[in-house]
Coordinates of C-alpha atoms in Angstrom, one line a residue:
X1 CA -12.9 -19.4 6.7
X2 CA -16.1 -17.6 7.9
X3 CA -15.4 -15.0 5.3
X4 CA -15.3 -17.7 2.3
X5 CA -18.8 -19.7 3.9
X6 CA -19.9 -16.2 3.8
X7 CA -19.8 -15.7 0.6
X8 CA -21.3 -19.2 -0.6
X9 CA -23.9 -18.1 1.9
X10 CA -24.8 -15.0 -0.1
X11 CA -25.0 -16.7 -3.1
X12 CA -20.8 -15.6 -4.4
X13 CA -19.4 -18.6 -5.6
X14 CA -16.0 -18.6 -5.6
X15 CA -13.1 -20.3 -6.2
X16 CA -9.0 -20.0 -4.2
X17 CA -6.4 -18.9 -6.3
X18 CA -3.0 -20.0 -6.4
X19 CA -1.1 -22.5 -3.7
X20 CA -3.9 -22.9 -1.1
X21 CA -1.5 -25.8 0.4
X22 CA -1.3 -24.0 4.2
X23 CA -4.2 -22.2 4.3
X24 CA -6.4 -21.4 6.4
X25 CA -4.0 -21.9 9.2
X26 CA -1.1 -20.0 7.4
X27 CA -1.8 -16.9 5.3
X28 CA 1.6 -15.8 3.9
X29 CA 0.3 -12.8 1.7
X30 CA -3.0 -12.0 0.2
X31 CA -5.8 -14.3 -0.9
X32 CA -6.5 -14.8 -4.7
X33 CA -10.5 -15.5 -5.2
X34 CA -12.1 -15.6 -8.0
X35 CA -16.0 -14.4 -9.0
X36 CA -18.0 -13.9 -11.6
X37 CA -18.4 -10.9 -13.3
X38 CA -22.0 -10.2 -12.0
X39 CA -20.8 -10.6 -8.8
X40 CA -17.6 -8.8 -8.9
X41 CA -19.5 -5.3 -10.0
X42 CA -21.1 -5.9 -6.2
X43 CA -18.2 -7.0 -4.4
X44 CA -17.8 -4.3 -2.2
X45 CA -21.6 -4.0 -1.3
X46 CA -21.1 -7.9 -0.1
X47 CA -17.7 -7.7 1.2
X48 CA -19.2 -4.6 3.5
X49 CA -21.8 -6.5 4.7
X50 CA -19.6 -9.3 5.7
X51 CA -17.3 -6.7 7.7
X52 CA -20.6 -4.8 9.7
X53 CA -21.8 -8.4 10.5
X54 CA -18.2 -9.2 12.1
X55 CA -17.3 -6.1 13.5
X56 CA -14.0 -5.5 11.3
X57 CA -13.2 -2.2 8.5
X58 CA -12.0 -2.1 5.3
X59 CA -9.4 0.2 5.3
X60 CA -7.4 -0.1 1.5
X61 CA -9.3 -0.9 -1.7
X62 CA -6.6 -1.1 -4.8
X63 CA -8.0 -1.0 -8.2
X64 CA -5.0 -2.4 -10.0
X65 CA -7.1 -3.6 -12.7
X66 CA -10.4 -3.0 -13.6
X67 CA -11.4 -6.8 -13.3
X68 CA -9.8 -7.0 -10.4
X69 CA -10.1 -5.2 -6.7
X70 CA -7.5 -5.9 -4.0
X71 CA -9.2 -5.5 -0.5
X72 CA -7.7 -4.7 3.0
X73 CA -9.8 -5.7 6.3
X74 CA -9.1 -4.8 9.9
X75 CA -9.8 -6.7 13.0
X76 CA -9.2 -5.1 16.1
X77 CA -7.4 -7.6 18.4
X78 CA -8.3 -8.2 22.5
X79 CA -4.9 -6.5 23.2
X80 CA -4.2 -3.3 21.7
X81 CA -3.2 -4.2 18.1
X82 CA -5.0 -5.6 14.8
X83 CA -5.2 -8.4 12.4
X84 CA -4.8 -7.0 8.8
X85 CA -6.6 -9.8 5.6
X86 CA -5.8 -8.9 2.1
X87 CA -8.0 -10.3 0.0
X88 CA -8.2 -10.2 -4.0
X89 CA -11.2 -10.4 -6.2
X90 CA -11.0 -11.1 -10.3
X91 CA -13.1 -11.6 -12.7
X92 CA -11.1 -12.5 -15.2
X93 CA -7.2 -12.7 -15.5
X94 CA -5.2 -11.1 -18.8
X95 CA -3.1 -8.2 -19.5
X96 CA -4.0 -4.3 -20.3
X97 CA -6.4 -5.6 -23.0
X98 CA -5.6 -9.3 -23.7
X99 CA -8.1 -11.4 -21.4
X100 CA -6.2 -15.0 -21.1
X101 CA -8.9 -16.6 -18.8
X102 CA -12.5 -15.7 -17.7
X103 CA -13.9 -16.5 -14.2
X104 CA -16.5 -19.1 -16.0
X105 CA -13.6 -20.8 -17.3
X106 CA -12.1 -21.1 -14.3
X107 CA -15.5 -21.7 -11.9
X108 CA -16.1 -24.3 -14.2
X109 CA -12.6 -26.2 -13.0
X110 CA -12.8 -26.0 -9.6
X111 CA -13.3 -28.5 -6.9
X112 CA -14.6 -28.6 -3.5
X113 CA -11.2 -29.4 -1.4
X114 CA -11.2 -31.7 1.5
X115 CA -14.2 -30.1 3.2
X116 CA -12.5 -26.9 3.4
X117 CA -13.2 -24.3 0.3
X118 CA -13.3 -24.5 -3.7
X119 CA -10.0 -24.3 -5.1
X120 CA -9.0 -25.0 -8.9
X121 CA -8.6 -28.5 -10.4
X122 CA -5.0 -29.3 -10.5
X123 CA -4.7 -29.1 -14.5
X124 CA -6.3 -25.6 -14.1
X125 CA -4.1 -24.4 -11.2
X126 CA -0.9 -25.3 -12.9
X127 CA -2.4 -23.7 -16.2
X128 CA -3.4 -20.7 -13.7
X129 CA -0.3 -20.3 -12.1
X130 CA 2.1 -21.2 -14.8
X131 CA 0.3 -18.3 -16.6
X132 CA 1.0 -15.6 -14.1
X133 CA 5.1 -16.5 -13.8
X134 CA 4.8 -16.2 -17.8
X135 CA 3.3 -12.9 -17.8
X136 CA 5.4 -11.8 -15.1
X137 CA 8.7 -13.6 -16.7
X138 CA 9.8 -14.3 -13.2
X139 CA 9.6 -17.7 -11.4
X140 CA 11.8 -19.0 -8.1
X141 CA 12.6 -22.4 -7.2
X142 CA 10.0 -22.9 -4.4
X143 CA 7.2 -22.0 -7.4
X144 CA 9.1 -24.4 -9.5
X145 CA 8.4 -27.0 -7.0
X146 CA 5.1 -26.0 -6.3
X147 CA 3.8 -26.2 -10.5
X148 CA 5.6 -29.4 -10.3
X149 CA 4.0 -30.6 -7.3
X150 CA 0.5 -29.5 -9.1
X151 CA 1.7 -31.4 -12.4
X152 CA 2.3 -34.7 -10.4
X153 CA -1.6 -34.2 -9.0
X154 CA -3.1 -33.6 -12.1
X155 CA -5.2 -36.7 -13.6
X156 CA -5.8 -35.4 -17.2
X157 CA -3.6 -34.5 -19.8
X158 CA -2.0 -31.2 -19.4
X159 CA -1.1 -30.4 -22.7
X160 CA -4.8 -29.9 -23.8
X161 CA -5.1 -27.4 -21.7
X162 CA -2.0 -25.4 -22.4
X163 CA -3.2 -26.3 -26.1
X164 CA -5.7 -23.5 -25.9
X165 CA -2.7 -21.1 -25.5
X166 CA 0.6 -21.9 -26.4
X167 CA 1.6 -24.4 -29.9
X168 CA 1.2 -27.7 -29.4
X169 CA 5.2 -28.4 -29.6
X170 CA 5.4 -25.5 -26.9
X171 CA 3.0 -27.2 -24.7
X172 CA 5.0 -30.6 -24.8
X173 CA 8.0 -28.5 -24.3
X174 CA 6.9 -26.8 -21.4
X175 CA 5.3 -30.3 -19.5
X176 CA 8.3 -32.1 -20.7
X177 CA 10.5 -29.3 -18.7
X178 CA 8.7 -29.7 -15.2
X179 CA 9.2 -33.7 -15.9
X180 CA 13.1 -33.7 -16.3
X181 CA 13.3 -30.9 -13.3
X182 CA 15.0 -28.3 -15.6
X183 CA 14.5 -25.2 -13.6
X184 CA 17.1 -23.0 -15.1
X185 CA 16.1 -24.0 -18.8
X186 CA 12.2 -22.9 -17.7
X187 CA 13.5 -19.6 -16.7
X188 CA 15.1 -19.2 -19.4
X189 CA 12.3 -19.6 -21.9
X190 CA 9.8 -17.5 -20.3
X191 CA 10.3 -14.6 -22.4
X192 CA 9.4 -16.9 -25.6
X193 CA 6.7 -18.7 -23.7
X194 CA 5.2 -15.2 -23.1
X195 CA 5.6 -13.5 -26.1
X196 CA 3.7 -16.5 -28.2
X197 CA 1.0 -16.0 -25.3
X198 CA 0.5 -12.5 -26.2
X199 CA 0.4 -13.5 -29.9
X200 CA -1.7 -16.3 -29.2
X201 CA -4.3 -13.7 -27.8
X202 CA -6.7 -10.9 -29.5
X203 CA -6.6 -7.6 -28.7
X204 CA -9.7 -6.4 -26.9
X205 CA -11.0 -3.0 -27.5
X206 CA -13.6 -3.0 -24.6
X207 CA -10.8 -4.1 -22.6
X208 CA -8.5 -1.8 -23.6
X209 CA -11.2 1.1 -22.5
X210 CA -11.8 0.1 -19.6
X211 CA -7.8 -0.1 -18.7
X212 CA -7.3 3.4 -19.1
X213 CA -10.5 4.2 -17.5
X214 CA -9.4 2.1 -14.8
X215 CA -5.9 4.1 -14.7
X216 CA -7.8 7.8 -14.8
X217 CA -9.9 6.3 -11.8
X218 CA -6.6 5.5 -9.6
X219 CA -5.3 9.4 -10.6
X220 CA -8.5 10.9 -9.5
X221 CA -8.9 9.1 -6.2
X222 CA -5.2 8.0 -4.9
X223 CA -4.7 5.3 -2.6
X224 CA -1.5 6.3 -0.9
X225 CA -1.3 8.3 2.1
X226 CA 0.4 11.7 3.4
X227 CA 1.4 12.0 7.1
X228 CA 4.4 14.0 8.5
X229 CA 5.1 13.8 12.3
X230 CA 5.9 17.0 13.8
X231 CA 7.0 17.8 17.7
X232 CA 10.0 18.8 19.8
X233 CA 13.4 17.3 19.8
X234 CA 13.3 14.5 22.5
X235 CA 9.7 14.3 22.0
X236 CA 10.3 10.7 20.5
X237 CA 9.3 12.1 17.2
X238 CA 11.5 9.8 14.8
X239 CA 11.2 6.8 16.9
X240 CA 7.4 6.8 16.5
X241 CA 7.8 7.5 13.0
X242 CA 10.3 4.8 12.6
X243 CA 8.3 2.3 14.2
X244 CA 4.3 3.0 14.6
X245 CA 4.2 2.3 10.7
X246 CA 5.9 -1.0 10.4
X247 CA 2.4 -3.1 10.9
X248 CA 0.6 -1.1 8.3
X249 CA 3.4 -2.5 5.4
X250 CA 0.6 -4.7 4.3
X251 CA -2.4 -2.0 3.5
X252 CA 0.6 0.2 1.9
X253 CA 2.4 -1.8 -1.4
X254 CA 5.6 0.5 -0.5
X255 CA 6.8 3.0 2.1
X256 CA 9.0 5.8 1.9
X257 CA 10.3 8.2 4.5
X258 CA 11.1 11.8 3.7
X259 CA 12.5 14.9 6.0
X260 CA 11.3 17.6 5.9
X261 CA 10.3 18.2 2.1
X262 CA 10.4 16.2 -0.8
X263 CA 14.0 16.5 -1.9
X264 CA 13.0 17.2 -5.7
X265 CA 15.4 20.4 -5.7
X266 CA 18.1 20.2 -2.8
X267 CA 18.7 16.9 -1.2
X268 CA 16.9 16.2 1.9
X269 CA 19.0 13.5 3.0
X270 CA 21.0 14.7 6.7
X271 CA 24.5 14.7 5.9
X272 CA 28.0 14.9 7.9
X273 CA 27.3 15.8 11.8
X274 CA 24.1 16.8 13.1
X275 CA 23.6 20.7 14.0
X276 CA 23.8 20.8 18.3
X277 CA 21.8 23.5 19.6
X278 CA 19.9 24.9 16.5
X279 CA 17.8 27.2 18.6
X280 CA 20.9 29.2 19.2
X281 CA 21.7 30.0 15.9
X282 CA 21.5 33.2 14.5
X283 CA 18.4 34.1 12.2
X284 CA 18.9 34.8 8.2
X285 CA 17.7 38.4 7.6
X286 CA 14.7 39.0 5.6
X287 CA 16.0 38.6 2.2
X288 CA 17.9 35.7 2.5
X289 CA 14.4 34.2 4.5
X290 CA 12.2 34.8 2.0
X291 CA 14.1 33.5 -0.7
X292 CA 14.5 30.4 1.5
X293 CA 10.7 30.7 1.7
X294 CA 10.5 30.4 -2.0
X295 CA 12.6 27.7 -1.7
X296 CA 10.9 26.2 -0.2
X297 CA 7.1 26.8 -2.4
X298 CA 8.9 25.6 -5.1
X299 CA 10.0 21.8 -3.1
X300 CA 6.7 21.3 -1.8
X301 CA 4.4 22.7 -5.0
X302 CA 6.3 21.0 -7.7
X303 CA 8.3 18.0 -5.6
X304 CA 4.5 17.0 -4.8
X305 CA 3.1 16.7 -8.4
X306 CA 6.4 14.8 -9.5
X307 CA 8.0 12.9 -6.6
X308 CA 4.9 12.1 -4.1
X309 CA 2.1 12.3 -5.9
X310 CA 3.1 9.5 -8.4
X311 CA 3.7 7.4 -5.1
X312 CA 0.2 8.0 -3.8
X313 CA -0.8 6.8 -6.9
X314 CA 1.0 3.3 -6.3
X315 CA -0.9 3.4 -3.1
X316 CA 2.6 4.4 -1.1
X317 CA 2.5 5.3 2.2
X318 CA 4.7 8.7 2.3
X319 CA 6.2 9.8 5.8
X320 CA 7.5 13.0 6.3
X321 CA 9.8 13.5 9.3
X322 CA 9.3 17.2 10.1
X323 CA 7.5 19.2 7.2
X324 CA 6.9 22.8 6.5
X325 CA 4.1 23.4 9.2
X326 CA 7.7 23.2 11.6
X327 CA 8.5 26.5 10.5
X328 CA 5.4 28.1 11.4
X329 CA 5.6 26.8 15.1
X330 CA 9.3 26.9 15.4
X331 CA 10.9 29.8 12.9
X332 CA 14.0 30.0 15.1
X333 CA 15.0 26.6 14.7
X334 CA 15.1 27.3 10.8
X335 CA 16.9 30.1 11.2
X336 CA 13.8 32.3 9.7
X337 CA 13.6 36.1 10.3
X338 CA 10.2 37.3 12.0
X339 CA 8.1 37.4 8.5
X340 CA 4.5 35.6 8.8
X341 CA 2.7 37.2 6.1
X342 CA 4.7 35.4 3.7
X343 CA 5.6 32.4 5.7
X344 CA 1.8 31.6 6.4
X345 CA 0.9 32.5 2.4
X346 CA 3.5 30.1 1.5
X347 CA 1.4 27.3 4.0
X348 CA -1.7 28.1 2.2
X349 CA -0.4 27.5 -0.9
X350 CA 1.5 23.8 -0.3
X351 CA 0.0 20.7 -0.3
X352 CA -1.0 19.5 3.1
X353 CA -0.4 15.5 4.3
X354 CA -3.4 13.7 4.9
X355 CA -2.5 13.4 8.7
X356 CA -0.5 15.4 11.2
X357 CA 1.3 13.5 14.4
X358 CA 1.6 15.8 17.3
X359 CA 4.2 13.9 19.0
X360 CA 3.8 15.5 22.5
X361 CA 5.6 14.7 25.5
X362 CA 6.2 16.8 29.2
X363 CA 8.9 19.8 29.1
X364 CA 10.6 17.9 31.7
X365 CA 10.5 14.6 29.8
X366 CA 11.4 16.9 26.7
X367 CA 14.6 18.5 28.5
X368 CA 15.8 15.2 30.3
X369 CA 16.0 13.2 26.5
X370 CA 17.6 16.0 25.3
X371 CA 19.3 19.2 27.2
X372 CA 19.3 21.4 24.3
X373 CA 16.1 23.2 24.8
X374 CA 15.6 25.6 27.9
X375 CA 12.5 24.2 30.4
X376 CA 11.3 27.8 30.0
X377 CA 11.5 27.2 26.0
X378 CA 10.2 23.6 26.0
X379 CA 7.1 24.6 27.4
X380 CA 6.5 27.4 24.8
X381 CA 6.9 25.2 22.0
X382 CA 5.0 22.5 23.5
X383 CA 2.1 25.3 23.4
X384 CA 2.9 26.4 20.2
X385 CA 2.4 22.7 18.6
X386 CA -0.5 21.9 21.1
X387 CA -2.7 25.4 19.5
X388 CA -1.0 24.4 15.9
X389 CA -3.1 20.9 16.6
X390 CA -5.9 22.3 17.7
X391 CA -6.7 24.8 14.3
X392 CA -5.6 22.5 11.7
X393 CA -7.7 19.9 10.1
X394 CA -6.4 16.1 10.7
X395 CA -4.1 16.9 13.4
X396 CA -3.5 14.4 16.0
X397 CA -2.0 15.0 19.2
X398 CA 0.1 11.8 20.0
X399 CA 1.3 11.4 23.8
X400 CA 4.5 9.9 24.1
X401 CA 5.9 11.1 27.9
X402 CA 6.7 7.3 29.0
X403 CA 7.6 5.7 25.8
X404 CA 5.9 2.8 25.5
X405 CA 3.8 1.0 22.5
X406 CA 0.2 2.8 23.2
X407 CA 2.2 6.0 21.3
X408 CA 2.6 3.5 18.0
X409 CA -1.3 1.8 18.5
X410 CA -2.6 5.5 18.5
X411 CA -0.5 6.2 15.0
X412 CA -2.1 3.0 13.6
X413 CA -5.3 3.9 14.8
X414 CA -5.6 6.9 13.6
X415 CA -4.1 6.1 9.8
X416 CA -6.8 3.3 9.8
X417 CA -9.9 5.1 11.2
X418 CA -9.0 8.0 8.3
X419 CA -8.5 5.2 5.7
X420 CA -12.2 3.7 6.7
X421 CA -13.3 7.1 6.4
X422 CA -12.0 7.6 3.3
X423 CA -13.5 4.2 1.7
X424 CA -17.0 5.1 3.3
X425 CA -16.7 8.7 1.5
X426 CA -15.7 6.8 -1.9
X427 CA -18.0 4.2 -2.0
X428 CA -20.7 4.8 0.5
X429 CA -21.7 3.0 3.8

């Protein structure tokens, strides 16, 4: 709520999106406003402002579209933990270049709801909405109900609205649907009901431009997000992996965990019984090392470009369990010969995540979860991944000795801080 008076206050006006029924004290997913297009180029400039003035970060921007800018603010809670708002900004609503609606349009047919913020009329929100479950062909029950609810509120003639897009026989058709409750024979026609909206609408060529500038943009500066976690067996490596990610589901569309390498070659997936003891195995000789070497060049170089990158893209969040840096602080556990030259070349040479968890934990801690490493041996590895932290860029030591939540607040922190960081370096402070 202070975020919407904000805006009015700085001269945006604005208008809710979508079912605004249990808001502001429910927020179930992201919040659909609309602005005009003078505004919109300055959205982040405002939105900025709004988040230095109330001591919050924005920590995702998506440019799905390029009229419209999906936003991700942080709000660091008394207790360790955050409040994640997403937030989504149009300025105009069509598809690739078809433009359905423009924010005037829409601005236009809005209404000041009980004291609280400007929403759309309800001819224009079941127009709106209706128009999204058509593009999308998908519509559930509860939305059924809702656009019926919305129909029942409306005190002008709904069909002259529809007019403007669909026949006037499809329009009766479509009202005459919601009246007699006919869910599954709604469904049904959606494919119809959009493909006479796409006919119904001109191709735009400035439109069409800017889409695929829109889609080189989101190639040349990824939203998604790299980080492997790295330590010791028993240093509670998985389990913070497992679980130090779950609250950031809403900055990251999807999530995807990976060990070890991307999986593009070989599968990476751990099959039959687990290997007891790997320390005491007995190292491959030279040849059979580097060739696994090349091996493993090849995952990480070209499983990147064609498996993770694409996902960065989508604005995934990728999480590698182990990754090849393991190697270079732990050769014996790989069963690697002694061979750095080729072994560190090959580290030059991959991709690198975006951040490196340190999972860190005391040998004796180390040795109690699990008794297959030495105390003597513990202790040199725990070295080994402390001095690997401290020479390589965006590593992040991560104490997790008594197992308790501060080890899965630090993760968060630390992805969020690098994702402010990262929108400050793209679009300036």
């Amino acid at each position: 709520m202070e975020f919407l008076t904000y805006l009015l206050n700085t001269g945006v006006r604005y208008c809710l999106l979508g079912n605004t029924d249990k808001l502001p004290e429910e927020i179930s997913s992201d919040i659909d406003i609309v602005i005009s297009l003078e505004k919109f180029k300055n959205i982040y400039s405002v939105v900025n402002k709004f988040c230095k003035q109330y001591g919050c970060s924005i920590v995702q921007i998506i440019e799905y579209a390029f009229n419209a800018r999906h936003f991700v603010l942080v709000f660091e809670t008394d207790q360790p933990g955050y409040h994640l708002l997403q937030i989504d900004f149009c300025s105009s609503y069509g598809y690739g270049a078809k433009e359905f609606t423009t924010a005037d349009i829409l601005l236009q047919n809005s209404e000041f709801r009980a004291g609280k913020f400007w929403t759309l009329r309800p001819e224009y929100e079941f127009f709106y909405y209706f128009l999204k479950k058509t593009v999308k062909e998908s519509i559930n029950e509860e939305q059924f109900c809702y656009l019926q609810n919305v129909l029942s509120n409306s005190s002008e003639n709904i069909n002259a609205v529809l007019g403007d897009y669909f026949s006037g026989t499809t329009a009766v058709v479509i009202k005459d649907l919601f009246d007699n409750n006919d869910f599954d024979q709604l469904k049904s026609k959606l494919k119809s009901f959009r493909h006479e909206l796409f006919a119904n609408s001109s191709f735009n060529l400035s439109n069409y431009l800017l889409a695929k500038w829109n889609r080189i943009k989101r190639v040349c500066r990824p939203t998604g997000l790299t980080v492997c976690f790295l330590g010791r067996d028993g240093s509670g490596k998985s389990y913070v992996s497992d679980n130090a990610v779950l609250s950031l589901r809403l900055v990251f569309p999807c999530q995807h965990k990976i060990h070890l390498y991307p999986g593009l070659i070989f599968s990476n997936q751990k099959k039959g019984s687990k290997i007891h003891e790997p320390h005491a195995q007995r190292p491959r000789n030279y040849v059979l090392s580097l060739l696994k070497l090349m091996l493993f060049f090849a995952e990480y170089t070209v499983g990147y470009l064609i498996k993770i990158f694409p996902l960065k893209i989508r604005s995934g969040l990728i999480i590698f369990d182990r990754y090849y840096h393991d190697i270079l602080i732990d050769r014996i556990r790989y069963r690697q010969a002694k061979m750095m030259n080729p072994t560190l070349a090959v580290a030059s040479l991959i991709p690198s995540p975006d951040l490196c968890f340190i999972i860190d934990a005391t040998s004796e801690v180390v040795v109690k979860r699990k008794g297959e490493l030495t105390f003597e041996k513990a202790e040199e590895l725990r070295k080994s991944y402390l001095n690997f932290a401290a020479t390589h860029k965006n590593s992040i030591i991560i104490g997790n000795s008594d197992e308790s939540e501060q080890a899965n607040y630090q993760v968060q922190k630390s992805v969020l801080t690098f994702l402010n960081k990262r929108i400050i370096n793209r679009y300036g402070a």
